[in-house]
Amino acid sequence: MNMDKKTENDIIKCSRCGLCADICPLFKVKRTENTLLRGKFLQLLGVIRGELKWSKRLKASIDYCLGCEKCKTQCPAGIEPCEIFQKIKYENLTFLEKIFYGKIFLKIKIFALKCFYRIKHPVKTMLSGKKKRVKKFNKKLIHFNGCLSKCINPDFQLPFEFFEADFKCCGIPYKNKGNLDVYRDTEAKNIQKIENTDGLIVFNCATCLSSVKSYAFSNPETKDRLVFYTELYKKMLQTHDFSSKTSDVVTFHHPCHLKSAGVELSDIEEILKNIKNITYKRLENPDECCGFGGDFFLSHPRTANDLSLKKIDDVIKSGAKIVLTACPTCLWSLKCALKARNIKDIKAYDLAEYLYSLDLDVKPNRAD
């Protein structure tokens, strides 16, 4: 097995304290050491010491990960688990895997997912088709629209004036599979486009924002221009009133990557609590992973389903009739769980779609 010295040292740094057990979604479901970061590192430590060999079973153990990065926040040694796993996969990537986890197959996978999603969950938009007034900001806005967002929720809109930019995929599908050559090429092209323009780069996908924020920008201040669209809505709260046509009880599932990107639940709640005619209910475990991280639900459907049902049970307990989220795979997870439970009186929507459906009125005595 190939492994660079830094990766070896990072693995050895693990004290096996078990703090990751308190926060790992997979361990909470499976309760086995093999699902825990500590267990994975013990196996890799065996490889470093020559006691174990790289095998399909060990690779499967490393792959059994949601990539939620929750263990990273708990680790007292400051270890970056996802980065370690990605490097190990890269060093041991086969020729066929390089092709299968490359650009062409990603496009095929996205197209297949789009078809499958439309069959299972026909798109039911909240939007009336009525053109809304476009809000202009004093800064140039450029939209980074993720490939999976286009696939799952193609009809969503934001009431802001955007400049066009042909960004590539954020690269996370390549990175998670260990195809770092393609990822680095994608990263370099996106960096060039971002650094060669001014204004704010606005994201509508939590995973895309988290991924791009990890880029190696030549100017660290560039990251300050990467924002989630909710920041624009927060600014609109100063001059506009948001109101719903119907009286709704609403809750929000906080995606793992939205948190890792620095967008806190309180940022979302600031908006939801200021919408007239709705009642916001916080979930008991709003940050608990829904189980559909990346394509985990394709390779481990049973585990993903268990976590998804657990999340929707939390939604039911809240009493909400609308559950919102800000990640395409999280939205898929919520819809799957609602369908599995045969629940028809609770609807799942993308937060951007829901906010766009609201009525916007200029506050009295405030200029637009």
CSV table of C-alpha atoms in Angstrom, one decimal:
chain,number,residue,atom,x,y,z
A,1,MET,CA,0.0,0.0,0.0
A,2,ASN,CA,1.2,3.5,-0.9
A,3,MET,CA,1.1,6.2,1.8
A,4,ASP,CA,3.1,9.4,2.1
A,5,LYS,CA,4.9,10.2,5.3
A,6,LYS,CA,2.6,13.1,6.3
A,7,THR,CA,-0.4,10.9,6.1
A,8,GLU,CA,1.3,8.2,8.2
A,9,ASN,CA,2.2,10.8,10.9
A,10,ASP,CA,-1.4,12.1,10.9
A,11,ILE,CA,-2.7,8.6,11.4
A,12,ILE,CA,-0.2,8.0,14.2
A,13,LYS,CA,-1.3,11.2,15.9
A,14,CYS,CA,-4.7,9.6,16.6
A,15,SER,CA,-4.8,8.9,20.4
A,16,ARG,CA,-7.9,6.7,20.0
A,17,CYS,CA,-9.7,8.8,22.6
A,18,GLY,CA,-13.1,7.9,21.2
A,19,LEU,CA,-14.5,11.4,21.2
A,20,CYS,CA,-15.6,10.9,17.6
A,21,ALA,CA,-18.0,8.2,18.8
A,22,ASP,CA,-20.2,10.9,20.3
A,23,ILE,CA,-20.7,12.6,17.0
A,24,CYS,CA,-20.3,10.0,14.2
A,25,PRO,CA,-23.7,9.4,12.5
A,26,LEU,CA,-22.7,6.0,11.3
A,27,PHE,CA,-21.4,4.8,14.7
A,28,LYS,CA,-24.7,5.8,16.2
A,29,VAL,CA,-26.5,3.5,13.8
A,30,LYS,CA,-24.1,0.6,13.6
A,31,ARG,CA,-22.2,0.7,16.9
A,32,THR,CA,-19.2,-1.1,15.4
A,33,GLU,CA,-15.5,0.0,15.6
A,34,ASN,CA,-15.3,-0.5,11.9
A,35,THR,CA,-17.6,2.5,11.3
A,36,LEU,CA,-15.7,4.7,13.7
A,37,LEU,CA,-12.7,6.9,12.8
A,38,ARG,CA,-10.7,5.3,15.6
A,39,GLY,CA,-11.4,1.8,14.1
A,40,LYS,CA,-10.4,2.9,10.6
A,41,PHE,CA,-7.2,4.4,11.9
A,42,LEU,CA,-6.3,1.3,13.9
A,43,GLN,CA,-6.5,-0.7,10.7
A,44,LEU,CA,-4.4,1.8,8.8
A,45,LEU,CA,-1.9,1.8,11.7
A,46,GLY,CA,-1.6,-2.0,11.2
A,47,VAL,CA,-0.7,-1.3,7.5
A,48,ILE,CA,1.9,1.2,8.6
A,49,ARG,CA,3.5,-1.3,11.0
A,50,GLY,CA,3.3,-4.1,8.4
A,51,GLU,CA,0.8,-6.1,10.3
A,52,LEU,CA,-2.0,-5.7,7.6
A,53,LYS,CA,-2.0,-5.4,3.9
A,54,TRP,CA,-4.1,-3.1,1.7
A,55,SER,CA,-7.2,-5.1,0.7
A,56,LYS,CA,-10.7,-4.6,-0.7
A,57,ARG,CA,-12.1,-5.0,2.8
A,58,LEU,CA,-9.9,-2.2,4.2
A,59,LYS,CA,-10.8,0.0,1.2
A,60,ALA,CA,-14.5,-0.7,1.9
A,61,SER,CA,-13.9,0.3,5.6
A,62,ILE,CA,-12.4,3.7,4.5
A,63,ASP,CA,-15.2,4.2,1.9
A,64,TYR,CA,-17.8,3.7,4.6
A,65,CYS,CA,-17.9,7.3,5.5
A,66,LEU,CA,-20.4,10.1,4.9
A,67,GLY,CA,-17.8,12.8,4.6
A,68,CYS,CA,-19.8,15.0,7.0
A,69,GLU,CA,-16.6,16.1,8.7
A,70,LYS,CA,-18.2,16.0,12.2
A,71,CYS,CA,-15.3,14.0,13.6
A,72,LYS,CA,-13.0,16.7,12.4
A,73,THR,CA,-14.7,19.2,14.8
A,74,GLN,CA,-14.3,16.8,17.7
A,75,CYS,CA,-10.7,15.7,17.2
A,76,PRO,CA,-8.4,17.1,19.9
A,77,ALA,CA,-5.4,16.3,17.7
A,78,GLY,CA,-6.7,18.4,14.8
A,79,ILE,CA,-6.6,15.5,12.4
A,80,GLU,CA,-8.4,16.0,9.0
A,81,PRO,CA,-9.9,12.5,8.4
A,82,CYS,CA,-11.5,13.2,5.0
A,83,GLU,CA,-8.2,14.6,3.7
A,84,ILE,CA,-6.4,11.5,4.9
A,85,PHE,CA,-8.8,9.1,3.3
A,86,GLN,CA,-8.7,11.0,0.0
A,87,LYS,CA,-4.9,10.8,-0.1
A,88,ILE,CA,-4.9,7.1,0.6
A,89,LYS,CA,-7.5,6.4,-2.1
A,90,TYR,CA,-5.4,8.5,-4.5
A,91,GLU,CA,-2.2,6.6,-3.8
A,92,ASN,CA,-4.0,3.3,-4.4
A,93,LEU,CA,-6.3,4.3,-7.3
A,94,THR,CA,-6.4,1.8,-10.1
A,95,PHE,CA,-6.5,2.7,-13.8
A,96,LEU,CA,-10.1,1.7,-14.1
A,97,GLU,CA,-11.1,3.7,-11.0
A,98,LYS,CA,-9.4,6.8,-12.5
A,99,ILE,CA,-11.7,6.4,-15.6
A,100,PHE,CA,-14.8,5.5,-13.6
A,101,TYR,CA,-14.3,8.5,-11.2
A,102,GLY,CA,-13.5,10.9,-14.0
A,103,LYS,CA,-15.4,13.7,-15.7
A,104,ILE,CA,-17.2,11.6,-18.4
A,105,PHE,CA,-18.6,9.1,-15.9
A,106,LEU,CA,-19.6,11.9,-13.5
A,107,LYS,CA,-21.7,13.4,-16.3
A,108,ILE,CA,-23.3,10.0,-16.9
A,109,LYS,CA,-23.9,9.5,-13.2
A,110,ILE,CA,-25.5,13.0,-12.8
A,111,PHE,CA,-27.8,12.3,-15.8
A,112,ALA,CA,-28.8,8.9,-14.4
A,113,LEU,CA,-29.5,10.4,-11.0
A,114,LYS,CA,-31.6,13.1,-12.7
A,115,CYS,CA,-33.7,10.6,-14.5
A,116,PHE,CA,-34.1,8.4,-11.4
A,117,TYR,CA,-35.0,11.3,-9.2
A,118,ARG,CA,-37.6,12.6,-11.6
A,119,ILE,CA,-39.3,9.1,-11.6
A,120,LYS,CA,-39.2,8.7,-7.9
A,121,HIS,CA,-39.9,12.3,-7.0
A,122,PRO,CA,-41.6,14.3,-9.8
A,123,VAL,CA,-40.7,17.9,-9.5
A,124,LYS,CA,-43.5,19.8,-7.7
A,125,THR,CA,-42.5,23.4,-7.6
A,126,MET,CA,-43.8,26.0,-5.2
A,127,LEU,CA,-43.3,28.7,-7.7
A,128,SER,CA,-46.3,30.1,-9.5
A,129,GLY,CA,-44.3,31.0,-12.6
A,130,LYS,CA,-44.9,34.7,-11.9
A,131,LYS,CA,-41.8,36.8,-12.5
A,132,LYS,CA,-40.7,38.5,-9.3
A,133,ARG,CA,-38.9,41.9,-9.0
A,134,VAL,CA,-35.2,41.5,-9.2
A,135,LYS,CA,-33.2,42.9,-6.3
A,136,LYS,CA,-30.0,44.8,-7.1
A,137,PHE,CA,-27.2,45.0,-4.7
A,138,ASN,CA,-24.3,47.4,-4.5
A,139,LYS,CA,-22.0,44.6,-5.2
A,140,LYS,CA,-21.6,42.4,-8.3
A,141,LEU,CA,-23.2,39.0,-7.8
A,142,ILE,CA,-22.0,35.9,-9.6
A,143,HIS,CA,-23.9,32.6,-9.2
A,144,PHE,CA,-22.1,29.3,-8.6
A,145,ASN,CA,-24.8,26.8,-9.4
A,146,GLY,CA,-23.8,23.2,-8.5
A,147,CYS,CA,-24.2,20.3,-10.9
A,148,LEU,CA,-26.4,18.3,-8.5
A,149,SER,CA,-28.5,21.3,-7.7
A,150,LYS,CA,-29.3,21.6,-11.4
A,151,CYS,CA,-30.1,18.0,-11.4
A,152,ILE,CA,-32.5,17.8,-8.4
A,153,ASN,CA,-33.9,21.3,-8.3
A,154,PRO,CA,-33.5,22.9,-11.7
A,155,ASP,CA,-36.4,25.3,-11.4
A,156,PHE,CA,-35.3,27.2,-8.3
A,157,GLN,CA,-34.7,30.9,-8.6
A,158,LEU,CA,-33.2,33.7,-6.5
A,159,PRO,CA,-34.7,37.2,-6.7
A,160,PHE,CA,-31.3,38.8,-7.3
A,161,GLU,CA,-29.5,40.2,-10.4
A,162,PHE,CA,-26.6,37.9,-11.3
A,163,PHE,CA,-23.8,38.0,-13.8
A,164,GLU,CA,-23.2,34.9,-15.8
A,165,ALA,CA,-20.2,32.7,-15.1
A,166,ASP,CA,-19.4,29.2,-16.5
A,167,PHE,CA,-18.1,27.5,-13.4
A,168,LYS,CA,-17.1,23.9,-13.5
A,169,CYS,CA,-18.2,21.3,-10.9
A,170,CYS,CA,-16.8,22.2,-7.5
A,171,GLY,CA,-14.8,19.0,-7.7
A,172,ILE,CA,-15.9,17.3,-4.5
A,173,PRO,CA,-17.2,14.1,-6.4
A,174,TYR,CA,-13.6,13.6,-7.7
A,175,LYS,CA,-12.0,14.5,-4.4
A,176,ASN,CA,-14.1,12.1,-2.3
A,177,LYS,CA,-13.2,9.2,-4.6
A,178,GLY,CA,-9.5,10.0,-4.5
A,179,ASN,CA,-9.2,11.2,-8.1
A,180,LEU,CA,-7.1,14.2,-7.0
A,181,ASP,CA,-5.6,14.9,-10.4
A,182,VAL,CA,-9.0,15.7,-11.9
A,183,TYR,CA,-10.0,17.5,-8.7
A,184,ARG,CA,-6.8,19.7,-8.8
A,185,ASP,CA,-7.5,20.6,-12.4
A,186,THR,CA,-11.1,21.5,-11.6
A,187,GLU,CA,-9.9,23.5,-8.6
A,188,ALA,CA,-7.4,25.4,-10.6
A,189,LYS,CA,-9.9,26.4,-13.3
A,190,ASN,CA,-12.5,27.6,-10.7
A,191,ILE,CA,-9.8,29.5,-8.8
A,192,GLN,CA,-8.7,31.3,-11.9
A,193,LYS,CA,-12.3,32.4,-12.7
A,194,ILE,CA,-13.0,33.5,-9.2
A,195,GLU,CA,-9.8,35.4,-8.7
A,196,ASN,CA,-10.2,37.1,-12.2
A,197,THR,CA,-13.5,38.7,-11.2
A,198,ASP,CA,-14.7,41.0,-8.5
A,199,GLY,CA,-17.9,40.9,-6.5
A,200,LEU,CA,-19.5,38.1,-4.5
A,201,ILE,CA,-19.6,34.5,-5.6
A,202,VAL,CA,-23.1,33.3,-4.4
A,203,PHE,CA,-23.8,29.6,-3.7
A,204,ASN,CA,-27.1,27.7,-3.4
A,205,CYS,CA,-25.5,24.3,-2.5
A,206,ALA,CA,-24.0,23.7,0.9
A,207,THR,CA,-21.5,21.2,-0.4
A,208,CYS,CA,-20.3,23.4,-3.2
A,209,LEU,CA,-19.7,26.3,-0.8
A,210,SER,CA,-17.8,24.0,1.7
A,211,SER,CA,-15.7,22.6,-1.2
A,212,VAL,CA,-14.8,25.9,-2.8
A,213,LYS,CA,-13.9,27.4,0.6
A,214,SER,CA,-11.2,24.7,0.9
A,215,TYR,CA,-9.5,25.8,-2.3
A,216,ALA,CA,-5.9,27.0,-2.1
A,217,PHE,CA,-6.5,30.6,-3.3
A,218,SER,CA,-3.4,32.7,-3.8
A,219,ASN,CA,-5.1,35.5,-1.9
A,220,PRO,CA,-6.7,34.2,1.3
A,221,GLU,CA,-9.1,37.2,1.3
A,222,THR,CA,-10.8,35.7,-1.7
A,223,LYS,CA,-12.7,33.4,0.6
A,224,ASP,CA,-14.5,36.4,2.1
A,225,ARG,CA,-16.2,36.8,-1.3
A,226,LEU,CA,-17.7,33.3,-1.1
A,227,VAL,CA,-21.2,33.6,0.4
A,228,PHE,CA,-24.4,31.5,0.7
A,229,TYR,CA,-27.5,33.1,-0.7
A,230,THR,CA,-29.0,33.5,2.7
A,231,GLU,CA,-26.6,36.3,3.4
A,232,LEU,CA,-28.4,38.3,0.7
A,233,TYR,CA,-31.8,37.5,2.2
A,234,LYS,CA,-30.5,38.7,5.6
A,235,LYS,CA,-29.6,42.0,4.0
A,236,MET,CA,-33.1,42.2,2.4
A,237,LEU,CA,-34.6,41.8,5.9
A,238,GLN,CA,-33.5,45.4,6.6
A,239,THR,CA,-35.6,46.9,3.8
A,240,HIS,CA,-38.3,44.2,3.1
A,241,ASP,CA,-41.0,42.3,4.9
A,242,PHE,CA,-41.3,38.6,4.1
A,243,SER,CA,-44.7,37.0,4.3
A,244,SER,CA,-46.3,33.6,3.4
A,245,LYS,CA,-49.7,33.4,1.7
A,246,THR,CA,-50.6,30.4,3.9
A,247,SER,CA,-50.2,29.9,7.7
A,248,ASP,CA,-47.4,27.3,7.9
A,249,VAL,CA,-45.4,25.5,10.6
A,250,VAL,CA,-41.9,25.3,9.3
A,251,THR,CA,-38.7,23.6,10.4
A,252,PHE,CA,-35.1,23.3,8.9
A,253,HIS,CA,-32.6,20.5,8.6
A,254,HIS,CA,-29.1,22.0,8.8
A,255,PRO,CA,-26.9,20.2,6.3
A,256,CYS,CA,-23.5,19.0,7.6
A,257,HIS,CA,-21.6,20.9,4.9
A,258,LEU,CA,-23.5,24.1,5.5
A,259,LYS,CA,-22.2,24.1,9.0
A,260,SER,CA,-18.6,23.2,7.9
A,261,ALA,CA,-18.8,26.1,5.4
A,262,GLY,CA,-19.4,28.5,8.4
A,263,VAL,CA,-23.2,29.1,7.9
A,264,GLU,CA,-24.7,28.5,11.3
A,265,LEU,CA,-28.2,27.4,12.1
A,266,SER,CA,-28.8,30.8,13.7
A,267,ASP,CA,-28.1,32.5,10.4
A,268,ILE,CA,-31.0,30.5,8.8
A,269,GLU,CA,-33.3,31.0,11.8
A,270,GLU,CA,-32.8,34.8,11.6
A,271,ILE,CA,-34.6,34.7,8.3
A,272,LEU,CA,-37.3,32.1,9.1
A,273,LYS,CA,-38.3,33.8,12.3
A,274,ASN,CA,-38.9,37.0,10.5
A,275,ILE,CA,-41.4,35.6,8.0
A,276,LYS,CA,-44.9,36.8,8.7
A,277,ASN,CA,-47.7,34.2,8.9
A,278,ILE,CA,-45.4,31.2,9.7
A,279,THR,CA,-44.4,29.5,12.9
A,280,TYR,CA,-40.8,28.2,13.0
A,281,LYS,CA,-40.1,25.1,15.0
A,282,ARG,CA,-36.5,24.0,15.7
A,283,LEU,CA,-35.8,20.2,15.3
A,284,GLU,CA,-34.6,18.4,18.4
A,285,ASN,CA,-31.4,17.5,16.5
A,286,PRO,CA,-31.2,20.0,13.6
A,287,ASP,CA,-27.5,19.2,12.8
A,288,GLU,CA,-27.9,15.4,12.8
A,289,CYS,CA,-26.8,14.0,9.5
A,290,CYS,CA,-29.6,12.7,7.2
A,291,GLY,CA,-27.4,10.0,5.8
A,292,PHE,CA,-27.4,11.0,2.1
A,293,GLY,CA,-23.9,12.5,2.0
A,294,GLY,CA,-22.6,12.6,-1.6
A,295,ASP,CA,-23.4,9.2,-3.2
A,296,PHE,CA,-23.3,7.3,0.1
A,297,PHE,CA,-27.0,6.5,-0.4
A,298,LEU,CA,-26.1,4.6,-3.6
A,299,SER,CA,-23.4,2.4,-2.1
A,300,HIS,CA,-25.0,2.0,1.3
A,301,PRO,CA,-28.7,2.4,0.9
A,302,ARG,CA,-29.8,0.6,4.1
A,303,THR,CA,-27.6,2.7,6.4
A,304,ALA,CA,-28.6,5.9,4.5
A,305,ASN,CA,-32.3,4.9,4.8
A,306,ASP,CA,-31.9,4.3,8.6
A,307,LEU,CA,-30.5,7.8,9.1
A,308,SER,CA,-33.0,9.3,6.8
A,309,LEU,CA,-36.0,7.8,8.7
A,310,LYS,CA,-34.4,8.9,12.0
A,311,LYS,CA,-34.3,12.5,10.6
A,312,ILE,CA,-37.9,12.5,9.4
A,313,ASP,CA,-39.0,11.1,12.8
A,314,ASP,CA,-37.5,14.3,14.3
A,315,VAL,CA,-39.4,16.4,11.8
A,316,ILE,CA,-42.7,14.6,12.8
A,317,LYS,CA,-42.0,15.2,16.4
A,318,SER,CA,-41.5,18.9,15.8
A,319,GLY,CA,-45.1,19.3,14.5
A,320,ALA,CA,-43.9,21.1,11.3
A,321,LYS,CA,-45.7,20.6,8.0
A,322,ILE,CA,-42.9,22.0,5.9
A,323,VAL,CA,-39.3,20.9,6.3
A,324,LEU,CA,-36.7,22.9,4.5
A,325,THR,CA,-33.0,22.3,3.8
A,326,ALA,CA,-30.2,23.8,1.7
A,327,CYS,CA,-28.4,20.8,0.1
A,328,PRO,CA,-29.7,18.7,-2.9
A,329,THR,CA,-28.9,15.3,-1.4
A,330,CYS,CA,-30.4,16.3,1.9
A,331,LEU,CA,-33.6,17.3,0.1
A,332,TRP,CA,-33.6,13.9,-1.7
A,333,SER,CA,-33.1,12.2,1.7
A,334,LEU,CA,-36.1,14.0,3.3
A,335,LYS,CA,-38.3,13.2,0.3
A,336,CYS,CA,-37.3,9.6,0.4
A,337,ALA,CA,-38.1,9.3,4.1
A,338,LEU,CA,-41.5,11.0,3.7
A,339,LYS,CA,-42.4,8.6,0.9
A,340,ALA,CA,-41.1,5.6,2.9
A,341,ARG,CA,-43.3,6.6,5.9
A,342,ASN,CA,-46.2,7.3,3.5
A,343,ILE,CA,-46.5,10.8,5.0
A,344,LYS,CA,-48.5,13.1,2.7
A,345,ASP,CA,-49.2,16.1,5.0
A,346,ILE,CA,-45.5,17.1,5.4
A,347,LYS,CA,-43.7,18.5,2.4
A,348,ALA,CA,-39.9,18.9,1.9
A,349,TYR,CA,-38.6,21.9,-0.1
A,350,ASP,CA,-35.3,23.5,-0.9
A,351,LEU,CA,-35.0,26.7,1.3
A,352,ALA,CA,-34.2,28.8,-1.8
A,353,GLU,CA,-37.4,27.7,-3.5
A,354,TYR,CA,-39.5,28.4,-0.4
A,355,LEU,CA,-38.0,31.8,0.2
A,356,TYR,CA,-38.6,32.7,-3.5
A,357,SER,CA,-42.3,31.7,-3.1
A,358,LEU,CA,-42.8,34.3,-0.4
A,359,ASP,CA,-44.3,37.8,-0.8
A,360,LEU,CA,-41.8,40.6,-0.6
A,361,ASP,CA,-42.9,44.1,0.4
A,362,VAL,CA,-40.8,47.2,1.0
A,363,LYS,CA,-41.0,48.2,4.6
A,364,PRO,CA,-42.8,51.5,5.3
A,365,ASN,CA,-40.6,54.6,5.1
A,366,ARG,CA,-37.7,52.5,3.5
A,367,ALA,CA,-36.4,53.0,0.0
A,368,ASP,CA,-36.1,50.0,-2.1
